[in-house]
Tab-separated table of C-alpha atoms and ligand atoms in Angstrom:
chain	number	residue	atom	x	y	z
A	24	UNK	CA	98.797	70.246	72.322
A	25	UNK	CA	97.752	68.078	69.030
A	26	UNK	CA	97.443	70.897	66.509
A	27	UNK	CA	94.223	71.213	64.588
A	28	UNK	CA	94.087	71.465	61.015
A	29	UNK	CA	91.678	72.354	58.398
A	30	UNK	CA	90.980	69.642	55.234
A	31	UNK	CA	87.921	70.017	52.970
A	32	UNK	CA	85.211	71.624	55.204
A	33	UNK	CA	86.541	69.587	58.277
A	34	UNK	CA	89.070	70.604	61.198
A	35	UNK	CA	90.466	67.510	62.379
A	36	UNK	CA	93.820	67.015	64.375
A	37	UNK	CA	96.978	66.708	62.285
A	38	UNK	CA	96.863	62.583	62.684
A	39	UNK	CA	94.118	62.173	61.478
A	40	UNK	CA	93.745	64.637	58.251
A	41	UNK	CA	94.261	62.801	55.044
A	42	UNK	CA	94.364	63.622	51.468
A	43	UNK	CA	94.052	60.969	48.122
A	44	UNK	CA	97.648	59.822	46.827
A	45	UNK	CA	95.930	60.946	43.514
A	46	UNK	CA	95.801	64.201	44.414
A	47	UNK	CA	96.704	66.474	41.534
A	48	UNK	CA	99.173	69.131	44.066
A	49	UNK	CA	100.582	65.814	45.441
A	50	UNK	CA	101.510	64.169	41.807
A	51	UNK	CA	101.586	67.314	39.585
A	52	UNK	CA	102.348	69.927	41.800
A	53	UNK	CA	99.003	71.373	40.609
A	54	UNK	CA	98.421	73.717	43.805
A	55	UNK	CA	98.701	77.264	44.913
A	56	UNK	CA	99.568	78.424	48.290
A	57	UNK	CA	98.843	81.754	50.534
A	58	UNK	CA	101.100	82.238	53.703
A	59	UNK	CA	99.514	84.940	56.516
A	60	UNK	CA	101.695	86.128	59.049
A	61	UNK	CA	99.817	86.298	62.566
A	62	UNK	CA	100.776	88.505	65.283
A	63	UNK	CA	98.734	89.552	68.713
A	64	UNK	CA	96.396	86.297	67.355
A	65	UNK	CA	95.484	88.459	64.684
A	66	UNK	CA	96.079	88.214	60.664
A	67	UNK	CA	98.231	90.383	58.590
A	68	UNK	CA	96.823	91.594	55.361
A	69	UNK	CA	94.480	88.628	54.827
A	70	UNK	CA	93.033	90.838	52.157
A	71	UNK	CA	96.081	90.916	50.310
A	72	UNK	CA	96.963	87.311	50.386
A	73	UNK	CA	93.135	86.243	49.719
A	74	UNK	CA	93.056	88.547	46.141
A	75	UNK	CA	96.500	86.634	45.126
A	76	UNK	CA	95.052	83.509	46.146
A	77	UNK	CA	92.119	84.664	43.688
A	78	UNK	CA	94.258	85.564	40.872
A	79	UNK	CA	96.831	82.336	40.999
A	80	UNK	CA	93.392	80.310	41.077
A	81	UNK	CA	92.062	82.310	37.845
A	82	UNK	CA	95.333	82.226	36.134
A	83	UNK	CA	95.758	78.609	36.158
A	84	UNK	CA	91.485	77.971	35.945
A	85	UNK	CA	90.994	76.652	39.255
A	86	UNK	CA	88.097	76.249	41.299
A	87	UNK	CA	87.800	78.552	44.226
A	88	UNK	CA	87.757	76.045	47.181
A	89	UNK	CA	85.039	78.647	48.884
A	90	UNK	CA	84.279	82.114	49.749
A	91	UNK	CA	86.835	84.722	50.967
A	92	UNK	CA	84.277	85.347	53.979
A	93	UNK	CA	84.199	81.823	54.593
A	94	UNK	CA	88.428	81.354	54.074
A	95	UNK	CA	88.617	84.576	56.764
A	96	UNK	CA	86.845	82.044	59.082
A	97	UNK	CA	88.682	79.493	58.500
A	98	UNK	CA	92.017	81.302	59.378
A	99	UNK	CA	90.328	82.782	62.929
A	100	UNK	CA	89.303	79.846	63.519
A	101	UNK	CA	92.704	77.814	63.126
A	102	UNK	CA	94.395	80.459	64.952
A	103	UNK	CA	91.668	80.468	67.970
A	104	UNK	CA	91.671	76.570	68.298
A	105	UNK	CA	95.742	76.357	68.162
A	106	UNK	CA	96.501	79.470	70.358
A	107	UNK	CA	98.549	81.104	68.474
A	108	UNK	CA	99.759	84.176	68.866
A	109	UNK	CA	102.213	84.440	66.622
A	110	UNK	CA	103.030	82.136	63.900
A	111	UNK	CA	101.848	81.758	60.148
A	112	UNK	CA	98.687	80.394	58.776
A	113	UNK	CA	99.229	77.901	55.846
A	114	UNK	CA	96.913	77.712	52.956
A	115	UNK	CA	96.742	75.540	49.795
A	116	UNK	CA	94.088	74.808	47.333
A	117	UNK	CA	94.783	72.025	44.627
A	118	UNK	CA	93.046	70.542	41.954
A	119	UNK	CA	91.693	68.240	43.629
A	120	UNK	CA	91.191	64.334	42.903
A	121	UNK	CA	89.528	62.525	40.483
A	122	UNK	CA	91.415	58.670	41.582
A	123	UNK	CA	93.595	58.306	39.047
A	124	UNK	CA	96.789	59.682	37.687
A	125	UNK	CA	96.484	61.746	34.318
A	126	UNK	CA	98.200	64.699	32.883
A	127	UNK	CA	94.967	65.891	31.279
A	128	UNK	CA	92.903	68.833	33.888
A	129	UNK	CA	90.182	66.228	35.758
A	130	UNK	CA	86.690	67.759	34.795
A	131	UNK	CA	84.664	70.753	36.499
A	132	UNK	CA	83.123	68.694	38.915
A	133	UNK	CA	85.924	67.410	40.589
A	134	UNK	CA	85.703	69.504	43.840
A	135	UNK	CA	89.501	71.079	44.486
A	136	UNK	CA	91.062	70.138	47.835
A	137	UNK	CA	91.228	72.951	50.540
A	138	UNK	CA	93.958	72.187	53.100
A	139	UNK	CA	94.985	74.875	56.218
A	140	UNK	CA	97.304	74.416	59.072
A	141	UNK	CA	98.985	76.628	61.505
A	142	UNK	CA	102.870	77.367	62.457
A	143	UNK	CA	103.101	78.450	65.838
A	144	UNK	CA	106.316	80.808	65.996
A	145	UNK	CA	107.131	82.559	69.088
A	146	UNK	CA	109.320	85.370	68.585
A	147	UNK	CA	108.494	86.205	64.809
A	148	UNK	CA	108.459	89.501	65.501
A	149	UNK	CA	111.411	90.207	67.502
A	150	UNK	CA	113.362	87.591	65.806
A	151	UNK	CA	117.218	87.107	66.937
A	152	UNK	CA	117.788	86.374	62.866
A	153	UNK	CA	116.606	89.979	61.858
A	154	UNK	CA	119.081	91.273	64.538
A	155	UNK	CA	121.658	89.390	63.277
A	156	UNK	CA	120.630	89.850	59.339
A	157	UNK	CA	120.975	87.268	56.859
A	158	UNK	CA	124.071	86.234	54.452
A	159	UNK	CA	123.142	85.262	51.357
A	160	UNK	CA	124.600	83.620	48.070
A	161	UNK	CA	123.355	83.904	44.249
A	162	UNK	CA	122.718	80.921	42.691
A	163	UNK	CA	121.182	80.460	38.701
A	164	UNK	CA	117.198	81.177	38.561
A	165	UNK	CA	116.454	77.659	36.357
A	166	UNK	CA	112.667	78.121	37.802
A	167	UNK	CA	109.611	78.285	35.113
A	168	UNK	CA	108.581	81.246	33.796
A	169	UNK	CA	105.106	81.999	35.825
A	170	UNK	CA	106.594	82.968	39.365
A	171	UNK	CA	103.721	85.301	39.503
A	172	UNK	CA	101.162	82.681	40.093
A	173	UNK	CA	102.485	81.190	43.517
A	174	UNK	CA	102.481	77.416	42.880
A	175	UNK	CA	103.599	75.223	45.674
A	176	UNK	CA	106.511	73.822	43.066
A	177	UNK	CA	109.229	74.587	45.440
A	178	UNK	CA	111.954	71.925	44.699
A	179	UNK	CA	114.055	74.645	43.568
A	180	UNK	CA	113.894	77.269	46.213
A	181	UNK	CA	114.341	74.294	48.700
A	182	UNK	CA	117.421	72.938	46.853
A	183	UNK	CA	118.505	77.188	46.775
A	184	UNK	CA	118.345	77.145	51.001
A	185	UNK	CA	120.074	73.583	51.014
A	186	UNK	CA	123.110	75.769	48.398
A	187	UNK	CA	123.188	78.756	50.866
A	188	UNK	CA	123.421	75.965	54.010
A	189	UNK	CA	126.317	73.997	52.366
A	190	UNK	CA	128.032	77.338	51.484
A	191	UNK	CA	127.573	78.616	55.665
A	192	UNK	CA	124.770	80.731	54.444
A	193	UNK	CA	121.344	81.385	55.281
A	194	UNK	CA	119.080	82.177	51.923
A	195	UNK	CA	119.830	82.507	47.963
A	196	UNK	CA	118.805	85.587	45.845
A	197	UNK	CA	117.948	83.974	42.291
A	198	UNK	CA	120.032	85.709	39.252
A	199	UNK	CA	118.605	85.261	35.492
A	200	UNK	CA	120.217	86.487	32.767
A	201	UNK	CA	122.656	88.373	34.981
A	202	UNK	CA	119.744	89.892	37.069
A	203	UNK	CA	118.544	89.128	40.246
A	204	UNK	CA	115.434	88.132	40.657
A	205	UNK	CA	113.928	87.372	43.996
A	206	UNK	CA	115.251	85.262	46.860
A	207	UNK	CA	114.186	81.818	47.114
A	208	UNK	CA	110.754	82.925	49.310
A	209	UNK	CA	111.067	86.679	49.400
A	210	UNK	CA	111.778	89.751	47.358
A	211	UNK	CA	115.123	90.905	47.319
A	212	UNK	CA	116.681	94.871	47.577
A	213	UNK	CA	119.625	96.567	47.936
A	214	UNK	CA	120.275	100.474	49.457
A	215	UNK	CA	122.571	102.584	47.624
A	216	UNK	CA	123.017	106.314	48.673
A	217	UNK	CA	119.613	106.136	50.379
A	218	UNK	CA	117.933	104.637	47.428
A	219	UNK	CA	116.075	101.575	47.461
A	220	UNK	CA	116.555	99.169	44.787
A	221	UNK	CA	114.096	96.456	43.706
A	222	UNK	CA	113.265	94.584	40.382
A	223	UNK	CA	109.696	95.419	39.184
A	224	UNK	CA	106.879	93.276	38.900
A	225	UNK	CA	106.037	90.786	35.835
A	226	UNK	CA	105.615	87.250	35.409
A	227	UNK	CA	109.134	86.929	36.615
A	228	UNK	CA	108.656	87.460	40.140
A	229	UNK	CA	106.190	86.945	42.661
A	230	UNK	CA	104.263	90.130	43.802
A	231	UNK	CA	104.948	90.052	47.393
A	232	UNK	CA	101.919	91.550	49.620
A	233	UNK	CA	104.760	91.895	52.020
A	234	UNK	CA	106.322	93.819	49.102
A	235	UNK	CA	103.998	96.318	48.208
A	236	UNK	CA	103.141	97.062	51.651
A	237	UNK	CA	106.840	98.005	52.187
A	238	UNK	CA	107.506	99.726	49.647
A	239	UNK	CA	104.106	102.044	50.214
A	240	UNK	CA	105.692	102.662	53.618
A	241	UNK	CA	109.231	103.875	52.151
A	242	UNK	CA	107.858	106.069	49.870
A	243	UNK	CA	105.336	107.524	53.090
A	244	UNK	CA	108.501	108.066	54.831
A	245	UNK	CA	110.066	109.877	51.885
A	246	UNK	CA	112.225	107.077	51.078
A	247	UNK	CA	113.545	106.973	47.038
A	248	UNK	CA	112.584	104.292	45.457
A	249	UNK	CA	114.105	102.528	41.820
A	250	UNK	CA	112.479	99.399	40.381
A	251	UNK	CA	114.290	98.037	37.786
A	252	UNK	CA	116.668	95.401	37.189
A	253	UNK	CA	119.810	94.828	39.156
A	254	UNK	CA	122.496	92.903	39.187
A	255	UNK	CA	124.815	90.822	41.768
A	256	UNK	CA	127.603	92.917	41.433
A	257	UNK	CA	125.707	95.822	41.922
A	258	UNK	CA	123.975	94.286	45.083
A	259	UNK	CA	127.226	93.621	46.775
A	260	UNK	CA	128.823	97.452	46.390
A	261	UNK	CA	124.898	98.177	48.561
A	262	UNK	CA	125.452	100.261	51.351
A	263	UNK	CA	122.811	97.438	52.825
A	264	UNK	CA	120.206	95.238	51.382
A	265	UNK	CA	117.075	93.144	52.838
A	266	UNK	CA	114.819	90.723	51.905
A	267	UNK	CA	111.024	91.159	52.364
A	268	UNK	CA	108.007	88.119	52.900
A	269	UNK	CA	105.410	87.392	54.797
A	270	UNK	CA	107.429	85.006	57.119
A	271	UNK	CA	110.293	87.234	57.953
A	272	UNK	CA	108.319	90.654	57.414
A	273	UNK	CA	111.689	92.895	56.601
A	274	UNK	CA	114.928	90.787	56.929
A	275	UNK	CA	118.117	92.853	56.934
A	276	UNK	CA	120.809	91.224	54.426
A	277	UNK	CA	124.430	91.632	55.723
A	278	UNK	CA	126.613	89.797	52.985
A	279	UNK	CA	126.264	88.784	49.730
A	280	UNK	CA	128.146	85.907	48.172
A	281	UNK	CA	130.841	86.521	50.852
A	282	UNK	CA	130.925	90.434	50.305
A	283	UNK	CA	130.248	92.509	53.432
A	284	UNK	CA	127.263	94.829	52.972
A	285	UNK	CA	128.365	98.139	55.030
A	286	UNK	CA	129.635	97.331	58.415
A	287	UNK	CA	128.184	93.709	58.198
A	288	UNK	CA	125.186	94.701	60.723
A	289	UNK	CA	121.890	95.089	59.513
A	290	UNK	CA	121.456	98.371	57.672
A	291	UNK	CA	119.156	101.655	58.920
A	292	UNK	CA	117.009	102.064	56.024
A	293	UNK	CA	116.306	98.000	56.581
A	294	UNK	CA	115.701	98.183	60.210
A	295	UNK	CA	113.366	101.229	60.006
A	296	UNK	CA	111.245	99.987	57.458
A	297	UNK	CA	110.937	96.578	59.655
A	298	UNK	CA	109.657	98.543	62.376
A	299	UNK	CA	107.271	100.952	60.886
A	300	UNK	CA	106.145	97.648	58.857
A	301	UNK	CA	105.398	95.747	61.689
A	302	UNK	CA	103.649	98.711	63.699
A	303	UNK	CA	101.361	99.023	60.641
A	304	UNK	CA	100.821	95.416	60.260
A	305	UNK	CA	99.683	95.049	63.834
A	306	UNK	CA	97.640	98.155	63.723
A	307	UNK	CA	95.822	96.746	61.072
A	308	UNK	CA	95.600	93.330	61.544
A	309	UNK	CA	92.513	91.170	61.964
B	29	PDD	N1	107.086	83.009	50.344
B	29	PDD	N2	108.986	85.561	46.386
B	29	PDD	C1	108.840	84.235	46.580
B	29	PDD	C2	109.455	83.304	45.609
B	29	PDD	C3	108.119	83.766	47.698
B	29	PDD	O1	107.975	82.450	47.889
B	29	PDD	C4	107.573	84.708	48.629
B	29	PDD	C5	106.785	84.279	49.820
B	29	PDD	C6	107.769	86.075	48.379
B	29	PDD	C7	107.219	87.142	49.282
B	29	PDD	O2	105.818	87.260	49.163
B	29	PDD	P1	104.904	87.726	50.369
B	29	PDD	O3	105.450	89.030	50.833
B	29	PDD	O4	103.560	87.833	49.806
B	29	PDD	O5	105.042	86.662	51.452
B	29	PDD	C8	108.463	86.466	47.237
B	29	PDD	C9	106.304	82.474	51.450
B	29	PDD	C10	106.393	83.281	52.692
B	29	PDD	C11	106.679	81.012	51.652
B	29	PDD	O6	106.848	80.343	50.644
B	29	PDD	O7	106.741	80.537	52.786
């Protein structure tokens, strides 16, 4: 099946969707990004991800590409024509085009460019990975200093998987000035005598929706809860850790830059906050 995408107003199959070679996210990485999770054919937290997509937009004085009614449409839709039924729904908004190649903003009326596709992934939910858990390395943060606004400038974090690969692991956590930040696409913890562990929000960090959902639940379920900064060392005495996003929901973390994290399986506290995530997320989902 050709999947269908969505490019400025028009769903067209993937071979035939094009967008200018002067297009500002193309050159300038001038473009923000949303990633929804779908699951039963349905979206999780759209509302979240569409009031980030708002605020990167504002915080960088973009043009909303349309309405959030009208970007709720455009989701179903995607989903309906490509079947899926579980799988993510891509979203970016750039500044658009106006034919040429300048580091100077192109005026108001250049329209931004509104692009959507779909990732049909089977088995998101019940993934073999998240049974497993995931090893990770720390590597030096060297990104710029707005990871609040979620730009689609992801050289780095690609180049961080690419370190963890080489080094027989599967993600990077981020460490700046001795701290961790976040993982290369996620938000990073670690579980110490039942306490969960996370850095708080500011500009240094993205807020994950996946995040504060999660972290709602644990402290529903009576979990303790600490955000402030942490460091490696700290992360790799955990009695378990786990990464959180809207692509891998709650991923268990079972080593850390070769250190064994508790009995190297994924931890309780990790697993049962994956599952009472998930149950919410598809109770709510739309
Ligand atoms: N990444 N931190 C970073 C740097 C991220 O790129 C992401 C998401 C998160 C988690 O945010 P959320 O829970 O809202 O997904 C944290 C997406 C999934 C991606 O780039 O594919």
């Amino acid at each position: 099946m050709t999947r269908t995408v969505y490019v400025n107003g028009e769903y067209l199959p993937e071979t035939e969707a094009k967008v200018s070679i002067f297009d500002r996210g193309f050159l300038f990485a001038d473009a923000v990004y949303e990633v929804t999770s779908v699951l039963d054919g349905k979206l999780i937290d759209f509302e979240g991800h569409a009031v980030r997509l708002e605020r990167s937009l504002n915080e960088l004085d973009m043009q909303s590409a349309c309405t959030k009614e009208e970007l709720l449409g455009i989701h179903r839709k995607l989903v309906e024509l490509n079947e899926i039924e579980e799988g993510l729904v891509y979203l970016q908004v750039s500044r658009g085009s106006d034919g040429d190649r300048d580091f100077v903003f192109p005026s108001e009326d250049t329209k931004p460019t509104l692009v959507l596709f779909t990732q049909n992934k089977p088995g998101l939910a019940n993934s073999p990975a998240a049974q497993k858990g995931a090893k990770v390395i720390s590597i030096d943060d060297i990104r710029w200093g707005r990871r609040d606004i979620k730009t689609v400038q992801l050289l780095y974090p690609s180049m961080g998987k690419m370190m963890a690969k080489a080094a027989g692991a599967d993600d990077a956590w981020l460490v700046e000035d001795g701290y961790v930040t976040e993982g290369t696409s996620n938000n990073a913890y670690y579980v110490k005598d039942g306490k969960i562990i996370t850095r708080p929000l500011s500009n240094d960090i993205l807020h994950g929706i996946t995040r504060k959902a999660v972290l709602r639940l644990a402290e529903e379920a009576q979990m303790t809860i600490e955000e402030r900064l942490f460091t490696i060392d700290e992360a790799k005495e955990a009695d378990e850790a786990f990464t959180t996003s809207a692509s891998a929901f709650v991923m268990p973390v079972v080593e850390i830059d070769g250190a064994q994290l508790g009995d190297g399986t994924p931890g309780p506290i990790a697993k049962r906050l994956r599952e009472i995530y998930l149950e919410e997320a598809r109770a709510k989902a739309i």
